[in-house]
Coordinates of C-alpha atoms in Angstrom, one line a residue:
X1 CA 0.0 0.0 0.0
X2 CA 1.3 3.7 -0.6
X3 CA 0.5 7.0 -0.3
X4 CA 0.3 9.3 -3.3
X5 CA 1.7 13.2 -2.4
X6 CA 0.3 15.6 -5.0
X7 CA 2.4 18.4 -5.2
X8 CA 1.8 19.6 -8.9
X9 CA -1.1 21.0 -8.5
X10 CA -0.7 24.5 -7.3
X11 CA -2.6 24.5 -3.8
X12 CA -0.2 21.8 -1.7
X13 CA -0.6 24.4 1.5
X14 CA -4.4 23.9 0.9
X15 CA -4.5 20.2 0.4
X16 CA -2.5 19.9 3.3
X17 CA -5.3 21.6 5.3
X18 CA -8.1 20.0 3.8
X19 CA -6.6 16.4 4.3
X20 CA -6.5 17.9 8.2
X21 CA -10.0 18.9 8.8
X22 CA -10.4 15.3 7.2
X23 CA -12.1 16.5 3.7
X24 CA -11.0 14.9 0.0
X25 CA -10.3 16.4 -2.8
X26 CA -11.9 15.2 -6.2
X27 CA -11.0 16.1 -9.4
X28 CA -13.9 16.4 -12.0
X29 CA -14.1 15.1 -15.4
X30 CA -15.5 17.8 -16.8
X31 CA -13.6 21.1 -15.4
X32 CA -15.8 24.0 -15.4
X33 CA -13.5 27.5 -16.6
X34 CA -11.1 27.7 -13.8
X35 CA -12.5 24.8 -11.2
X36 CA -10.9 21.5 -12.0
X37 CA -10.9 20.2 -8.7
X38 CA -13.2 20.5 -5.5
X39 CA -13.0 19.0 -1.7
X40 CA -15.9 17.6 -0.5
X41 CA -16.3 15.7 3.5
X42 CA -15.3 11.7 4.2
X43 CA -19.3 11.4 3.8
X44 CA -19.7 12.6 0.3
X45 CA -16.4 11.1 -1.0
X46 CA -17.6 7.7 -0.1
X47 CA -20.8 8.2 -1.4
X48 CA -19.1 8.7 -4.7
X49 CA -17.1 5.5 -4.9
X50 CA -19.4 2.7 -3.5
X51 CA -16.8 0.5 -4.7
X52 CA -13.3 0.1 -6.2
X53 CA -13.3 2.2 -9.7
X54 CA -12.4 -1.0 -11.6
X55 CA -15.1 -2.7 -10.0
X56 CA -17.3 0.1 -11.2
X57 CA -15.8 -0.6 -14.9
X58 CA -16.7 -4.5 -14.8
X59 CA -20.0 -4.0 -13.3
X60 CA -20.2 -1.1 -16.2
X61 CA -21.7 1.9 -14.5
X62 CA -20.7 5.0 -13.0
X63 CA -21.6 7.7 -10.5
X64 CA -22.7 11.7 -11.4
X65 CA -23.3 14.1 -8.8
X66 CA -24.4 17.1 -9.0
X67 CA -22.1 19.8 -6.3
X68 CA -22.5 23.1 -5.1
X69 CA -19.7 25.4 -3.6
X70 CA -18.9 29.1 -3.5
X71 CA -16.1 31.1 -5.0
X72 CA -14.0 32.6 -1.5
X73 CA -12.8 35.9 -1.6
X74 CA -8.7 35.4 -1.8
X75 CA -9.4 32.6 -4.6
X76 CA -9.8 29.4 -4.5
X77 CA -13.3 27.7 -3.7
X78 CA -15.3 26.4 -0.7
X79 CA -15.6 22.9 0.7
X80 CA -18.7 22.0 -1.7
X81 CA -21.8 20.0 -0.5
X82 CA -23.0 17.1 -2.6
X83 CA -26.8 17.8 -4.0
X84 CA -27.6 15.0 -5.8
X85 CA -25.8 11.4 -7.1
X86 CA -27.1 9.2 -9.7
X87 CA -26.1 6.3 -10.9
X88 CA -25.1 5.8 -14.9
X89 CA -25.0 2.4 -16.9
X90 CA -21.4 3.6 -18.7
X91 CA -17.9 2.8 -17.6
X92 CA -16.2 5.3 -15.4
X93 CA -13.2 7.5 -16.2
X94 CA -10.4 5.6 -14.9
X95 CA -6.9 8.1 -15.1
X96 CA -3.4 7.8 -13.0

């Protein structure tokens, strides 16, 4: 088992202090202009991968939620809350 650092994408100091208050961040597959990433709580991340992604694949369906955060005044957005999930008959987006 390992532990991936991710250190290329521009907000390490935040990461760092997301990973603390115990919130994960998820990249989406579909960036919207400048957001191509969100944090979300341990609740709503798990919600989002019932399984193992390559599970997901075999089984062929996939999750899409539906988010909603706010831009913060130095940059950067908010910790968004999950609205909605619903579940897709189509493989999932599998990337390293």
């Amino acid at each position: 088992m390992y532990r991936m650092v991710d250190t290329g994408q521009g907000d390490f100091l935040r990461n760092g202090i997301e990973l603390l208050l115990g919130n994960k961040k998820i990249f989406l597959a579909d960036p919207i202009d400048d957001v191509k990433w969100i944090y979300v709580d341990k609740t709503a991340f798990g919600k989002l991968w019932p399984e193992s992604p390559l599970d997901m694949s075999r089984k062929n369906y996939t999750i899409k939620a539906s988010f909603r955060t706010r831009k913060l005044l130095f940059g950067g957005y908010a910790k968004a809350s999950l609205i909605s999930i619903e579940k897709l008959e189509e493989n999932p987006i599998i990337r390293k």
